[in-house]
């Protein structure tokens, strides 16, 4: 005899199949009606329920980072409009308001700080004296929202996505950040001196220096391995790449590049400092201790505090500003193909390409030498400048190591 218990068990199993997207599209509507038809008014689906279904569904293109980012932005949306809101009542202007009133006001890396992670939305959007999300990150979250609502449209929960066309229109170099002034750079490296900074470690100096003089992103510099320091045509270089085995990631394929180490970095004694590592991460102290915390987690915590205490209180200036200093300097002086290779982005001019430069560090080094930020990094850090002969000896000794 087919009892109510049988019906409930059938619905439970069918619901599991729906959430796993293992129901053929042609019978999906019938399955949805069988499961939800008696549980809610026809055509009424709450945002909270659909977010749960979406996060439980299988997404073949998701990795752990994308899943966490999707969860974070959807949780913000739930706080903004409420979990009981009818999904069909969320329109385009609601999503634009969410972008402007939430995504463009919350602090960057808010999930890292417990007092912000647990804060109500009304507190989270206040000015906390921390850098806000970059335009690039805002657009990344807008893309994740668009994908959620496209999924809703595919499964006929909504007629069309209200999250289309909510991305900010920004140039490739517009990030919402400001570059540092020469005076601020002076102040920064003055306080990053081994003699002045409490609990000084090499990474606290060299990661900001690599951003300023080589244009490395924070994560690119933090996850560098001993094996990423290579020599091409007799020139010491940094190889920026991903490595799934150790959890090293890059933003996109254009970020994978081999670039000469700026002479200023070498004259600070970079090779001498890292030679003791022998293998593995250049900065062992930054190795992540959990999947949710990448190589840049600890350094980001340090630099955010250091920046506010010793350099600037302005929320528009952060670690990314160092890279912006580099981008502005190099794109104004170098040909597009060379600038894009150094920055780690695709050139507009396809015929020039960037791949022909991969094994030619000489032209890139020529333009790196021209960088001038108007201050003496050796005077500020108190580190004696290595002569060209001393650097040459260090390079020769360093690359004598067995591979």
Short mmCIF file of C-alpha atoms in Angstrom, two decimals:
data_model
loop_
_atom_site.label_atom_id
_atom_site.label_comp_id
_atom_site.label_asym_id
_atom_site.label_seq_id
_atom_site.Cartn_x
_atom_site.Cartn_y
_atom_site.Cartn_z
CA UNK A 1 0.00 0.00 0.00
CA UNK A 2 1.33 3.41 -0.99
CA UNK A 3 1.28 5.49 2.18
CA UNK A 4 2.04 9.13 2.97
CA UNK A 5 5.40 7.98 4.32
CA UNK A 6 6.19 6.48 0.91
CA UNK A 7 5.26 9.77 -0.77
CA UNK A 8 7.46 11.78 1.60
CA UNK A 9 10.40 9.42 1.03
CA UNK A 10 9.91 9.68 -2.74
CA UNK A 11 9.88 13.49 -2.54
CA UNK A 12 13.00 13.45 -0.41
CA UNK A 13 14.90 11.31 -2.92
CA UNK A 14 13.59 13.34 -5.84
CA UNK A 15 14.66 16.56 -4.14
CA UNK A 16 18.18 15.16 -3.78
CA UNK A 17 18.27 14.44 -7.52
CA UNK A 18 17.02 17.95 -8.31
CA UNK A 19 19.68 19.56 -6.14
CA UNK A 20 22.35 17.47 -7.84
CA UNK A 21 20.94 18.48 -11.26
CA UNK A 22 20.52 14.84 -12.25
CA UNK A 23 17.00 15.29 -13.61
CA UNK A 24 16.60 15.56 -17.40
CA UNK A 25 15.57 19.11 -18.38
CA UNK A 26 12.46 17.84 -20.18
CA UNK A 27 10.99 16.45 -16.94
CA UNK A 28 12.50 19.00 -14.53
CA UNK A 29 9.27 20.99 -14.27
CA UNK A 30 7.31 17.84 -13.42
CA UNK A 31 9.88 16.92 -10.76
CA UNK A 32 9.80 20.43 -9.29
CA UNK A 33 6.04 20.36 -9.13
CA UNK A 34 6.06 16.93 -7.48
CA UNK A 35 8.45 18.13 -4.78
CA UNK A 36 7.37 21.73 -4.23
CA UNK A 37 3.82 21.86 -5.56
CA UNK A 38 2.18 21.24 -2.18
CA UNK A 39 4.82 23.05 -0.14
CA UNK A 40 4.56 26.58 -1.51
CA UNK A 41 2.29 28.70 -3.70
CA UNK A 42 2.71 28.09 -7.40
CA UNK A 43 5.55 30.20 -8.80
CA UNK A 44 6.74 31.51 -5.39
CA UNK A 45 10.35 30.74 -4.54
CA UNK A 46 12.35 32.53 -1.88
CA UNK A 47 15.87 33.79 -2.39
CA UNK A 48 17.04 31.89 0.68
CA UNK A 49 15.76 28.56 -0.58
CA UNK A 50 17.21 28.99 -4.06
CA UNK A 51 20.60 30.05 -2.72
CA UNK A 52 20.63 26.80 -0.71
CA UNK A 53 19.67 24.75 -3.77
CA UNK A 54 22.26 26.55 -5.91
CA UNK A 55 25.10 26.03 -3.42
CA UNK A 56 24.20 22.33 -3.02
CA UNK A 57 24.10 21.78 -6.79
CA UNK A 58 27.08 20.44 -8.71
CA UNK A 59 29.13 23.06 -10.59
CA UNK A 60 31.85 21.49 -12.69
CA UNK A 61 33.82 24.73 -13.15
CA UNK A 62 33.99 25.59 -9.46
CA UNK A 63 37.06 25.17 -7.31
CA UNK A 64 37.14 25.81 -3.55
CA UNK A 65 37.96 29.50 -4.03
CA UNK A 66 35.08 30.14 -6.44
CA UNK A 67 32.66 28.26 -4.19
CA UNK A 68 33.71 30.38 -1.21
CA UNK A 69 33.43 33.62 -3.24
CA UNK A 70 29.96 32.65 -4.50
CA UNK A 71 28.85 31.82 -0.99
CA UNK A 72 30.16 35.12 0.36
CA UNK A 73 28.47 37.40 -2.17
CA UNK A 74 25.18 35.49 -1.97
CA UNK A 75 25.23 35.77 1.81
CA UNK A 76 25.64 39.53 1.42
CA UNK A 77 22.67 39.60 -0.97
CA UNK A 78 20.60 37.60 1.53
CA UNK A 79 21.39 40.17 4.22
CA UNK A 80 20.50 43.02 1.85
CA UNK A 81 17.09 41.87 0.55
CA UNK A 82 16.21 39.16 3.10
CA UNK A 83 16.06 35.35 2.69
CA UNK A 84 12.24 35.29 2.49
CA UNK A 85 12.11 37.64 -0.49
CA UNK A 86 10.33 36.28 -3.57
CA UNK A 87 13.05 35.70 -6.18
CA UNK A 88 10.81 37.23 -8.87
CA UNK A 89 10.55 40.52 -6.94
CA UNK A 90 14.29 41.16 -7.26
CA UNK A 91 14.73 43.48 -10.23
CA UNK A 92 17.60 45.09 -12.10
CA UNK A 93 17.53 48.29 -10.04
CA UNK A 94 17.66 46.27 -6.83
CA UNK A 95 20.85 44.65 -8.05
CA UNK A 96 22.34 48.00 -9.06
CA UNK A 97 21.53 49.34 -5.60
CA UNK A 98 23.17 46.28 -4.02
CA UNK A 99 26.30 46.90 -6.08
CA UNK A 100 26.44 50.59 -5.16
CA UNK A 101 25.32 50.42 -1.54
CA UNK A 102 27.09 47.21 -0.50
CA UNK A 103 29.78 45.93 -2.83
CA UNK A 104 31.28 49.38 -3.40
CA UNK A 105 31.34 50.22 0.30
CA UNK A 106 32.43 47.11 2.19
CA UNK A 107 36.12 46.72 3.18
CA UNK A 108 38.41 44.51 1.13
CA UNK A 109 39.13 41.12 2.75
CA UNK A 110 36.25 41.66 5.20
CA UNK A 111 35.98 37.89 5.71
CA UNK A 112 39.47 37.84 7.24
CA UNK A 113 38.52 40.05 10.20
CA UNK A 114 36.14 38.38 12.72
CA UNK A 115 34.66 41.72 13.84
CA UNK A 116 33.66 42.45 10.22
CA UNK A 117 32.74 38.92 9.20
CA UNK A 118 30.12 38.74 11.96
CA UNK A 119 28.98 42.37 11.69
CA UNK A 120 25.47 43.26 10.47
CA UNK A 121 25.35 44.74 6.98
CA UNK A 122 24.56 48.24 8.33
CA UNK A 123 27.90 48.19 10.17
CA UNK A 124 29.86 46.47 7.41
CA UNK A 125 29.19 49.24 4.87
CA UNK A 126 30.45 51.99 7.17
CA UNK A 127 33.89 53.55 6.68
CA UNK A 128 36.26 51.43 8.80
CA UNK A 129 39.43 53.14 7.60
CA UNK A 130 40.31 50.08 5.52
CA UNK A 131 40.65 49.85 1.73
CA UNK A 132 37.38 49.08 -0.05
CA UNK A 133 36.89 46.38 -2.66
CA UNK A 134 38.64 47.21 -5.92
CA UNK A 135 36.52 47.77 -9.02
CA UNK A 136 37.95 44.51 -10.31
CA UNK A 137 36.70 42.59 -7.26
CA UNK A 138 33.30 44.30 -7.41
CA UNK A 139 32.99 43.13 -11.01
CA UNK A 140 34.06 39.61 -10.03
CA UNK A 141 31.22 39.47 -7.49
CA UNK A 142 28.80 40.91 -10.07
CA UNK A 143 29.76 38.09 -12.42
CA UNK A 144 29.07 35.49 -9.70
CA UNK A 145 25.66 37.06 -9.07
CA UNK A 146 24.88 36.99 -12.78
CA UNK A 147 25.71 33.30 -12.89
CA UNK A 148 23.40 32.61 -9.96
CA UNK A 149 20.48 34.41 -11.57
CA UNK A 150 21.23 32.80 -14.95
CA UNK A 151 20.96 29.44 -13.19
CA UNK A 152 17.63 30.58 -11.75
CA UNK A 153 16.44 31.54 -15.24
CA UNK A 154 17.61 28.22 -16.71
CA UNK A 155 15.51 26.37 -14.14
CA UNK A 156 12.56 28.76 -14.71
CA UNK A 157 12.52 30.26 -11.23
CA UNK A 158 12.74 33.68 -12.93
CA UNK A 159 12.06 34.79 -16.50
CA UNK A 160 15.38 36.60 -16.91
CA UNK A 161 18.40 37.53 -14.84
CA UNK A 162 18.21 40.91 -13.05
CA UNK A 163 22.00 40.83 -12.60
CA UNK A 164 22.89 41.40 -16.25
CA UNK A 165 24.75 44.63 -17.03
CA UNK A 166 25.55 45.54 -13.41
CA UNK A 167 29.33 45.34 -13.80
CA UNK A 168 31.27 48.59 -13.48
CA UNK A 169 32.74 50.04 -16.64
CA UNK A 170 36.43 50.44 -15.87
CA UNK A 171 39.63 50.50 -17.88
CA UNK A 172 42.17 47.70 -17.50
CA UNK A 173 44.23 49.87 -15.17
CA UNK A 174 41.40 51.45 -13.17
CA UNK A 175 41.15 49.64 -9.86
CA UNK A 176 39.59 52.20 -7.51
CA UNK A 177 42.98 52.50 -5.79
CA UNK A 178 45.42 55.39 -5.77
CA UNK A 179 49.15 55.04 -6.21
CA UNK A 180 51.51 56.08 -3.42
CA UNK A 181 53.26 59.45 -3.54
CA UNK A 182 57.06 59.55 -3.48
CA UNK A 183 56.90 60.81 0.11
CA UNK A 184 54.70 57.87 1.13
CA UNK A 185 57.06 55.39 -0.55
CA UNK A 186 59.94 56.97 1.35
CA UNK A 187 58.02 56.64 4.59
CA UNK A 188 57.07 53.04 3.83
CA UNK A 189 60.57 51.73 3.18
CA UNK A 190 61.97 53.81 6.03
CA UNK A 191 59.74 51.83 8.41
CA UNK A 192 60.40 48.53 6.61
CA UNK A 193 64.06 48.82 7.59
CA UNK A 194 65.50 45.79 9.43
CA UNK A 195 66.68 48.22 12.10
CA UNK A 196 63.30 49.87 12.67
CA UNK A 197 60.56 47.31 12.08
CA UNK A 198 59.85 45.08 15.09
CA UNK A 199 60.03 41.35 14.32
CA UNK A 200 61.55 42.11 10.91
CA UNK A 201 61.60 39.29 8.35
CA UNK A 202 62.96 39.41 4.78
CA UNK A 203 59.51 38.94 3.24
CA UNK A 204 58.23 42.11 4.95
CA UNK A 205 60.69 44.15 2.88
CA UNK A 206 61.03 42.16 -0.32
CA UNK A 207 57.36 41.53 -1.10
CA UNK A 208 56.55 45.28 -1.20
CA UNK A 209 59.80 45.85 -3.15
CA UNK A 210 58.83 43.17 -5.69
CA UNK A 211 55.45 44.87 -6.17
CA UNK A 212 57.02 48.30 -6.66
CA UNK A 213 59.98 47.34 -8.85
CA UNK A 214 58.68 44.19 -10.59
CA UNK A 215 54.93 44.74 -10.57
CA UNK A 216 54.10 41.47 -8.80
CA UNK A 217 50.66 41.06 -7.30
CA UNK A 218 50.54 40.24 -3.61
CA UNK A 219 49.70 36.58 -4.11
CA UNK A 220 52.29 36.21 -6.89
CA UNK A 221 55.05 37.47 -4.57
CA UNK A 222 53.85 35.58 -1.48
CA UNK A 223 53.69 32.18 -3.19
CA UNK A 224 57.12 32.33 -4.88
CA UNK A 225 59.12 29.13 -4.65
CA UNK A 226 62.89 28.72 -4.68
CA UNK A 227 62.51 27.02 -8.06
CA UNK A 228 60.80 30.15 -9.45
CA UNK A 229 64.12 32.02 -9.38
CA UNK A 230 65.69 31.18 -12.73
CA UNK A 231 68.33 32.47 -15.11
CA UNK A 232 67.73 33.32 -18.77
CA UNK A 233 70.48 34.66 -21.02
CA UNK A 234 72.57 35.18 -17.91
CA UNK A 235 69.89 37.40 -16.34
CA UNK A 236 68.29 36.46 -12.96
CA UNK A 237 64.52 36.18 -13.46
CA UNK A 238 61.32 35.40 -11.59
CA UNK A 239 58.98 32.80 -13.03
CA UNK A 240 55.35 33.56 -12.06
CA UNK A 241 53.22 30.43 -12.47
CA UNK A 242 50.52 28.31 -10.91
CA UNK A 243 51.16 24.99 -9.23
CA UNK A 244 48.18 22.90 -8.20
CA UNK A 245 50.27 20.59 -6.01
CA UNK A 246 51.29 23.37 -3.63
CA UNK A 247 48.17 25.53 -4.02
CA UNK A 248 49.90 28.29 -6.01
CA UNK A 249 47.43 30.12 -8.25
CA UNK A 250 47.43 32.90 -10.84
CA UNK A 251 44.64 35.25 -11.79
CA UNK A 252 44.58 34.17 -15.45
CA UNK A 253 46.86 32.77 -18.16
CA UNK A 254 48.32 36.19 -18.95
CA UNK A 255 49.76 36.32 -15.45
CA UNK A 256 52.08 33.39 -16.18
CA UNK A 257 55.33 35.06 -17.15
CA UNK A 258 59.09 35.15 -16.72
CA UNK A 259 60.48 38.59 -15.92
CA UNK A 260 63.95 39.91 -15.00
CA UNK A 261 64.54 40.71 -11.35
CA UNK A 262 64.95 44.48 -11.04
CA UNK A 263 68.59 45.43 -10.32
CA UNK A 264 67.43 47.37 -7.23
CA UNK A 265 66.04 44.13 -5.75
CA UNK A 266 69.33 42.36 -6.39
CA UNK A 267 71.33 45.24 -4.89
CA UNK A 268 69.24 44.95 -1.72
CA UNK A 269 70.72 41.45 -1.34
CA UNK A 270 67.67 39.48 -2.48
CA UNK A 271 69.65 36.41 -3.62
CA UNK A 272 71.71 36.45 -0.44
CA UNK A 273 68.59 36.46 1.74
CA UNK A 274 66.80 33.65 -0.10
CA UNK A 275 69.83 31.43 -0.68
CA UNK A 276 69.39 29.83 2.74
CA UNK A 277 65.95 28.52 1.74
CA UNK A 278 67.43 25.88 -0.65
CA UNK A 279 64.01 24.65 -1.86
CA UNK A 280 60.27 25.17 -1.44
CA UNK A 281 58.63 28.52 -0.56
CA UNK A 282 60.85 31.60 -0.49
CA UNK A 283 58.95 32.72 2.57
CA UNK A 284 58.24 29.58 4.69
CA UNK A 285 56.45 31.72 7.29
CA UNK A 286 53.68 32.44 4.77
CA UNK A 287 52.85 28.83 3.84
CA UNK A 288 49.06 28.42 4.25
CA UNK A 289 47.88 26.23 7.10
CA UNK A 290 44.37 25.66 5.71
CA UNK A 291 42.71 25.51 2.24
CA UNK A 292 40.79 28.73 2.93
CA UNK A 293 43.93 30.75 3.66
CA UNK A 294 46.28 31.25 0.73
CA UNK A 295 49.92 32.28 0.72
CA UNK A 296 49.03 35.98 1.01
CA UNK A 297 46.84 35.63 4.12
CA UNK A 298 49.46 36.35 6.81
CA UNK A 299 51.28 38.97 4.77
CA UNK A 300 48.02 40.75 3.98
CA UNK A 301 47.21 40.96 7.69
CA UNK A 302 50.68 42.38 8.40
CA UNK A 303 50.69 44.90 5.55
CA UNK A 304 47.19 46.26 6.20
CA UNK A 305 48.14 47.04 9.80
CA UNK A 306 51.58 48.38 8.84
CA UNK A 307 50.16 50.59 6.07
CA UNK A 308 47.63 52.27 8.37
CA UNK A 309 50.06 52.74 11.23
CA UNK A 310 53.13 53.99 9.38
CA UNK A 311 52.21 55.11 5.86
CA UNK A 312 48.67 56.44 5.30
CA UNK A 313 45.18 56.45 6.74
CA UNK A 314 43.62 56.79 3.29
CA UNK A 315 41.33 53.90 2.40
CA UNK A 316 42.21 54.19 -1.31
CA UNK A 317 45.84 53.22 -0.76
CA UNK A 318 46.73 49.60 -0.12
CA UNK A 319 49.28 47.00 -1.20
CA UNK A 320 47.79 47.05 -4.69
CA UNK A 321 48.80 50.72 -4.90
CA UNK A 322 52.45 49.61 -5.12
CA UNK A 323 51.63 47.63 -8.26
CA UNK A 324 49.71 50.65 -9.56
CA UNK A 325 52.88 52.74 -9.11
CA UNK A 326 54.71 50.18 -11.24
CA UNK A 327 51.94 49.95 -13.87
CA UNK A 328 51.80 53.73 -14.31
CA UNK A 329 55.57 54.02 -14.61
CA UNK A 330 56.14 51.11 -17.00
CA UNK A 331 53.20 51.69 -19.36
CA UNK A 332 54.24 55.32 -19.87
CA UNK A 333 57.76 54.38 -20.92
CA UNK A 334 57.80 50.87 -22.44
CA UNK A 335 56.25 49.51 -25.67
CA UNK A 336 52.91 47.82 -25.15
CA UNK A 337 54.15 44.26 -25.63
CA UNK A 338 56.96 44.70 -23.09
CA UNK A 339 54.74 46.54 -20.60
CA UNK A 340 52.07 43.82 -20.79
CA UNK A 341 54.63 41.05 -20.29
CA UNK A 342 56.05 42.79 -17.22
CA UNK A 343 52.60 43.60 -15.80
CA UNK A 344 51.14 40.18 -16.57
CA UNK A 345 48.25 41.00 -18.88
CA UNK A 346 47.28 40.48 -22.52
CA UNK A 347 48.23 43.20 -25.00
CA UNK A 348 45.62 44.93 -27.13
CA UNK A 349 47.78 44.49 -30.22
CA UNK A 350 47.58 40.79 -31.05
CA UNK A 351 50.19 41.05 -33.81
CA UNK A 352 52.83 42.17 -31.31
CA UNK A 353 51.91 39.41 -28.91
CA UNK A 354 53.62 38.69 -25.64
CA UNK A 355 54.82 35.16 -26.23
CA UNK A 356 57.78 36.17 -28.39
CA UNK A 357 59.22 37.93 -25.33
CA UNK A 358 59.10 34.98 -22.96
CA UNK A 359 62.71 33.98 -23.59
CA UNK A 360 64.02 37.52 -24.12
CA UNK A 361 64.54 39.18 -20.73
CA UNK A 362 67.07 41.67 -22.12
CA UNK A 363 64.56 44.16 -23.61
CA UNK A 364 62.42 43.98 -20.47
CA UNK A 365 65.42 44.63 -18.22
CA UNK A 366 66.30 47.71 -20.27
CA UNK A 367 62.97 49.34 -19.36
CA UNK A 368 63.03 48.14 -15.76
CA UNK A 369 66.31 50.02 -15.27
CA UNK A 370 64.56 53.27 -16.21
CA UNK A 371 62.12 53.12 -13.29
CA UNK A 372 62.62 56.03 -10.90
CA UNK A 373 60.32 56.74 -7.96
CA UNK A 374 62.28 59.72 -6.69
CA UNK A 375 63.65 58.27 -3.46
CA UNK A 376 66.70 56.30 -2.32
CA UNK A 377 65.56 52.89 -1.09
CA UNK A 378 68.99 52.10 0.34
CA UNK A 379 69.08 55.29 2.42
CA UNK A 380 65.58 54.60 3.73
CA UNK A 381 66.07 50.92 4.60
CA UNK A 382 69.62 51.36 5.88
CA UNK A 383 70.73 48.39 3.75
CA UNK A 384 74.10 48.83 2.09
CA UNK A 385 73.80 48.90 -1.69
CA UNK A 386 75.55 45.94 -3.29
CA UNK A 387 77.94 46.87 -6.09
CA UNK A 388 77.53 45.42 -9.58
CA UNK A 389 80.56 43.19 -8.95
CA UNK A 390 79.08 41.92 -5.69
CA UNK A 391 75.74 41.23 -7.39
CA UNK A 392 77.49 39.39 -10.24
CA UNK A 393 79.29 37.18 -7.71
CA UNK A 394 76.04 36.45 -5.88
CA UNK A 395 74.32 35.57 -9.16
CA UNK A 396 77.14 33.24 -10.18
CA UNK A 397 77.17 31.53 -6.81
CA UNK A 398 73.37 31.28 -6.59
CA UNK A 399 72.92 29.65 -9.98
CA UNK A 400 75.69 27.14 -9.40
CA UNK A 401 73.17 25.21 -7.32
CA UNK A 402 72.22 21.77 -8.72
CA UNK A 403 68.83 21.52 -10.47
#
